[in-house]
XYZ file of C-alpha atoms in Angstrom:
386
model
C -0.257 -0.050 0.120
C 2.911 2.509 0.910
C 4.377 1.643 -2.589
C 1.131 2.503 -4.186
C 0.719 5.665 -2.558
C 4.204 6.924 -2.905
C 3.784 6.444 -6.609
C 0.363 8.297 -6.629
C 2.763 11.308 -4.777
C 5.737 10.817 -7.270
C 3.641 10.963 -10.334
C 1.446 14.187 -9.300
C 4.578 16.017 -8.013
C 5.876 15.492 -11.548
C 2.949 17.284 -12.752
C 2.441 19.825 -9.924
C 1.330 23.245 -11.419
C 0.739 25.778 -8.852
C 1.236 28.784 -10.393
C 0.096 27.549 -14.128
C 3.661 27.388 -15.032
C 3.313 24.684 -17.262
C 0.279 25.900 -18.913
C 1.977 28.947 -20.712
C 0.920 27.648 -24.043
C -2.958 28.839 -23.233
C -2.144 32.249 -22.302
C -4.050 33.233 -24.927
C -7.195 32.632 -22.766
C -6.653 35.224 -19.730
C -7.745 32.909 -17.251
C -4.388 31.169 -17.804
C -2.672 34.237 -16.800
C -4.268 33.629 -13.166
C -1.444 31.448 -12.025
C 1.573 34.013 -12.484
C -0.867 36.887 -11.207
C -1.194 35.167 -8.300
C 2.678 35.007 -7.618
C 3.132 38.286 -8.509
C 0.663 39.595 -6.324
C 1.803 37.348 -3.215
C 5.054 38.903 -4.027
C 3.933 42.392 -3.745
C 1.782 41.675 -0.483
C 4.898 39.997 1.167
C 7.548 42.564 0.236
C 5.155 45.627 1.513
C 4.493 43.516 4.642
C 8.111 42.954 5.621
C 8.829 46.961 4.950
C 5.625 48.056 7.160
C 7.348 45.348 9.673
C 9.763 48.751 10.220
C 7.206 50.712 12.194
C 4.416 48.351 13.239
C 4.030 47.794 16.838
C 2.282 44.421 17.589
C 0.834 45.371 20.881
C -2.648 46.298 22.229
C -1.976 50.007 23.618
C 0.507 50.508 20.133
C -0.751 48.605 17.317
C -3.561 51.184 16.222
C -1.167 54.398 17.180
C 1.401 52.804 14.571
C -1.026 52.315 12.011
C -1.961 55.690 12.198
C 1.746 57.145 12.039
C 2.387 54.427 9.358
C -0.384 55.872 6.997
C -0.371 59.583 7.757
C 3.541 60.364 8.947
C 5.940 58.000 7.485
C 7.354 59.103 4.338
C 5.368 62.114 4.167
C 6.691 63.924 1.236
C 4.619 67.159 0.532
C 3.013 66.386 -2.582
C -0.408 65.973 -3.613
C -2.140 63.424 -6.221
C -5.546 63.552 -6.902
C -6.237 66.010 -4.029
C -4.433 63.435 -1.308
C -1.200 64.076 0.204
C 1.302 61.161 -0.883
C 2.654 59.789 2.214
C 5.123 56.671 1.623
C 3.976 54.670 4.360
C 0.307 54.976 3.459
C 1.162 54.033 -0.128
C 2.810 50.737 1.381
C 0.287 50.136 3.332
C -2.414 50.374 0.616
C -0.058 47.781 -1.904
C -0.096 45.796 1.015
C -3.874 45.949 1.562
C -5.214 45.813 -2.197
C -2.344 43.918 -3.261
C -3.687 40.762 -0.486
C -7.261 41.839 -1.791
C -6.154 40.969 -5.714
C -4.198 37.891 -3.955
C -7.379 36.328 -2.734
C -9.559 37.279 -5.680
C -7.043 35.614 -7.957
C -6.952 32.814 -6.187
C -10.923 32.691 -5.686
C -10.941 33.218 -10.086
C -8.208 30.323 -10.512
C -9.843 27.743 -8.106
C -13.147 28.261 -10.050
C -11.783 27.807 -13.470
C -9.912 24.370 -11.920
C -13.325 23.161 -10.454
C -15.302 23.951 -13.885
C -13.028 22.650 -15.999
C -12.150 19.388 -13.908
C -8.538 20.930 -14.012
C -8.443 18.927 -10.232
C -8.833 15.124 -12.328
C -5.696 13.278 -12.867
C -2.955 14.417 -12.914
C -4.374 17.200 -11.398
C -5.302 16.049 -8.005
C -2.420 17.523 -5.830
C -2.403 20.606 -7.685
C -5.759 21.282 -6.976
C -5.452 20.225 -3.056
C -2.619 22.437 -2.911
C -4.278 25.230 -4.274
C -7.466 24.853 -2.128
C -5.054 24.734 0.970
C -3.502 27.772 -0.318
C -6.955 29.707 -0.380
C -7.763 28.626 3.548
C -3.610 29.529 4.415
C -5.008 32.950 2.638
C -7.730 33.252 4.540
C -6.197 32.650 7.716
C -3.114 35.341 6.698
C -5.856 37.689 5.841
C -7.837 37.254 9.187
C -4.614 37.201 11.220
C -3.438 40.620 9.585
C -6.744 42.141 9.819
C -6.717 42.105 13.650
C -3.220 43.717 13.382
C -4.963 47.158 12.985
C -6.528 46.960 16.113
C -9.804 48.775 15.123
C -13.111 48.235 16.180
C -14.463 46.428 12.928
C -11.152 44.028 13.107
C -11.588 43.244 16.542
C -15.332 42.381 16.246
C -14.482 40.273 13.168
C -12.044 38.186 14.459
C -14.242 37.685 17.426
C -16.904 36.480 15.285
C -14.221 33.917 13.612
C -12.768 32.796 16.533
C -16.352 31.822 17.951
C -16.721 29.587 15.051
C -14.707 26.499 15.876
C -15.995 26.652 19.633
C -19.727 25.370 17.758
C -17.214 22.246 17.082
C -17.808 21.463 20.878
C -21.598 20.754 20.216
C -20.986 17.774 18.211
C -22.133 14.800 20.246
C -19.332 12.654 21.984
C -16.572 14.125 20.016
C -17.454 17.502 21.432
C -16.579 15.979 24.485
C -13.141 16.547 23.584
C -13.318 19.986 23.467
C -11.795 20.254 20.075
C -13.096 23.374 19.159
C -12.390 25.246 22.293
C -9.003 24.169 21.919
C -8.253 25.628 18.293
C -10.014 29.050 19.588
C -7.487 29.053 23.079
C -5.051 28.319 20.023
C -5.512 30.929 18.410
C -6.594 33.741 21.231
C -3.777 32.657 23.463
C -6.263 33.210 26.486
C -10.377 33.384 27.018
C -10.422 36.362 25.120
C -9.016 38.585 22.552
C -6.106 40.603 24.133
C -2.144 40.970 24.079
C -1.185 37.387 23.431
C -3.956 37.397 20.325
C -2.554 40.256 18.724
C 0.902 38.217 18.945
C 0.117 34.990 18.090
C -1.732 36.624 15.175
C 1.355 38.843 14.210
C 3.445 35.251 14.131
C 0.944 33.515 12.274
C 0.320 36.496 9.624
C 4.142 36.556 9.045
C 4.929 32.491 9.503
C 2.600 31.536 7.078
C 4.377 33.950 4.385
C 7.503 32.575 5.222
C 7.306 29.301 5.482
C 5.127 29.137 1.918
C 7.381 31.475 0.398
C 10.451 28.719 1.376
C 8.567 25.984 -0.033
C 8.121 27.324 -3.310
C 11.320 28.689 -3.651
C 12.759 25.140 -3.220
C 10.155 23.518 -5.539
C 10.969 26.254 -8.281
C 14.853 25.596 -7.728
C 14.320 22.051 -8.283
C 12.221 22.287 -11.040
C 13.681 25.185 -12.599
C 10.446 26.528 -14.199
C 10.232 30.196 -14.356
C 7.958 31.798 -11.349
C 5.893 34.394 -13.681
C 5.486 33.493 -17.101
C 4.169 37.068 -18.245
C 5.913 40.021 -20.132
C 6.882 43.145 -18.387
C 4.225 45.358 -19.638
C 1.009 43.883 -17.466
C 2.927 43.661 -14.632
C 3.797 47.248 -14.528
C 0.010 47.901 -15.468
C -0.750 45.763 -12.417
C 1.347 47.624 -10.371
C 0.604 51.086 -11.321
C -3.177 50.274 -10.718
C -2.526 48.925 -7.453
C -0.620 52.144 -6.856
C -3.394 54.357 -8.469
C -5.974 52.554 -6.194
C -3.733 52.939 -2.744
C -3.486 57.095 -3.669
C -7.440 57.395 -4.342
C -8.624 55.093 -2.018
C -5.876 55.145 1.373
C -6.408 51.856 3.662
C -8.882 52.864 6.336
C -7.872 52.401 9.811
C -11.610 53.341 11.215
C -11.725 53.606 15.035
C -9.446 52.458 17.701
C -10.903 48.434 19.007
C -12.832 49.157 22.033
C -14.286 45.776 23.680
C -17.272 47.163 25.415
C -19.270 48.445 22.349
C -20.492 46.064 19.808
C -20.763 47.480 15.886
C -24.111 45.909 14.033
C -23.449 44.743 12.114
C -20.024 43.299 12.894
C -18.333 43.291 9.221
C -14.734 41.718 8.283
C -12.887 41.698 5.089
C -15.135 40.770 1.806
C -14.162 37.048 1.742
C -15.815 36.329 5.013
C -18.907 38.030 4.615
C -21.092 35.106 3.269
C -19.534 32.877 6.353
C -20.817 35.751 8.543
C -24.223 35.691 7.209
C -24.347 31.889 7.422
C -23.337 31.697 11.092
C -26.179 34.364 11.625
C -28.687 32.256 10.276
C -27.356 28.589 11.444
C -27.660 27.147 14.875
C -24.208 26.653 16.954
C -23.651 22.769 15.766
C -24.160 23.999 11.963
C -22.391 26.990 11.996
C -19.198 24.859 13.246
C -20.017 22.145 10.950
C -20.603 23.585 7.771
C -17.352 25.311 6.804
C -15.953 22.034 8.250
C -17.940 19.955 5.492
C -17.304 22.287 2.685
C -13.385 22.535 3.147
C -13.489 18.803 3.360
C -15.732 18.481 0.031
C -12.934 21.122 -1.470
C -9.981 19.098 -0.331
C -11.704 15.705 -1.556
C -13.521 16.549 -4.499
C -10.832 14.793 -6.922
C -11.834 11.671 -5.626
C -15.465 12.053 -4.940
C -15.774 13.414 -8.717
C -15.954 9.817 -10.720
C -16.709 10.740 -14.162
C -15.081 10.415 -16.865
C -15.414 13.954 -18.756
C -13.927 17.462 -17.673
C -16.187 20.011 -18.820
C -18.942 21.454 -16.863
C -22.527 19.719 -18.778
C -20.259 16.105 -18.358
C -20.321 16.409 -14.577
C -24.085 17.947 -13.952
C -23.671 17.149 -10.270
C -20.354 18.706 -9.377
C -21.564 21.630 -11.862
C -24.377 22.405 -9.724
C -22.377 22.501 -6.457
C -20.028 24.672 -8.015
C -22.854 27.363 -9.212
C -24.751 26.755 -6.007
C -21.981 27.712 -4.211
C -20.851 30.631 -5.849
C -24.744 32.263 -5.692
C -24.720 31.561 -1.969
C -21.281 33.008 -1.844
C -22.620 36.509 -3.336
C -26.181 36.408 -2.160
C -24.839 36.037 1.551
C -22.410 38.802 0.845
C -25.014 41.011 -0.502
C -27.500 39.731 2.483
C -24.811 40.824 5.361
C -23.862 44.380 3.823
C -27.523 45.288 3.527
C -27.938 43.604 7.010
C -30.906 41.545 5.594
C -31.764 38.290 7.615
C -35.174 36.866 9.010
C -33.581 34.359 11.003
C -37.122 32.766 11.621
C -37.819 32.510 7.960
C -34.326 32.725 5.681
C -32.533 29.282 7.093
C -35.732 26.817 5.981
C -36.101 28.904 2.546
C -32.468 28.243 2.148
C -32.484 24.840 3.304
C -35.589 23.897 1.193
C -33.786 25.580 -2.118
C -30.627 23.887 -1.361
C -32.059 20.097 -1.170
C -34.492 20.838 -4.159
C -31.585 21.976 -6.192
C -28.911 19.240 -5.300
C -32.048 16.370 -6.105
C -32.626 18.259 -9.322
C -28.595 18.096 -9.936
C -28.460 14.465 -8.994
C -31.197 13.697 -11.099
C -29.334 15.511 -14.093
C -26.476 13.359 -13.253
C -28.025 10.052 -12.970
C -29.868 11.046 -16.167
C -26.971 12.069 -18.100
C -25.090 8.924 -17.214
C -27.456 6.596 -18.308
C -27.865 8.488 -21.787
C -24.037 7.918 -22.024
C -24.313 4.090 -21.297
C -27.127 3.813 -23.755
C -25.545 5.482 -26.705
C -23.793 3.510 -29.023
C -20.248 3.109 -29.269
C -18.462 5.571 -31.445
C -16.532 3.458 -34.355
C -12.943 3.098 -33.657
C -10.854 5.147 -36.123
C -8.735 3.326 -39.120
C -5.357 3.295 -38.240
C -3.352 5.937 -40.142
C -1.691 4.975 -43.606
C 1.645 6.272 -44.535
């Protein structure tokens, strides 16, 4: 059995494609530029993050003030662009924030491309699993970095996210192990958000990027592949876009965190908003189980999808699941932004709609497979002459 696993890993490792570096020939399609864009935005985020470390103070008393100083005082040039003063510290912080947003966006788009085009099928299973794990790590890095601002919005957003693992303790039998509470304590460093939390978040936020960067560089060193298969022109355009956005829309600092005043609604970065609406709708047990099941499905989908085709309509059930997940992400995000939720009515409707759509997807899958099985076999091609 070990030899089978080793052979499986060796074959997939040889075909590993973290940043679409083996798909250069397909770059006529812009969706195949997402891989090099991912690496590029990641690099911008890491470099600007390292620079910000020079002035940032990871303490509950000094974090917010240091962010304000970076934003408004460090590197003040006396110039104005679009009517706004140019502060180099604020520009670097903007590049870090918007570079991270671009990174998460590109990861989402690339994962959806891989999902709907069946790129997770053999031999792409390991590439898909690492890409999906990359999304989870990027989101953990996002929420840990978000708290470092130590403003009101970040404080309460972190409080909501760290409540979710505790709900695992509601699971019968397993709940007695207090596994969820242990996960929350691991991040909190105590019973509530405080100095230990900001220290741990700072270490996790920095550590994730550092460890991943080392591992990726080792991979590139061993495979001799090119990191960014794009010309300089689009890279320069992306950088200019980030600079312009950073100057026009400076990264917000908000108000200093106040544990005694709860904002309504509690909002976080955009990629966590759908989760917040989901937590609002569901009882504690499912608030913890739902994200866990979604992560489990994402990691295991290469082994769950046994269909032969790669095109979306050749995999009806998984196509429906993908569309449903995308729809819920967009709708839940919109609902929490506008603070719309009828707790007594919405969960029941959502559950009915979900079951109905999944049932239709399953029926579509069965019908498609039966038709495929009943279809006459295609005649074998005559051997080529010559």
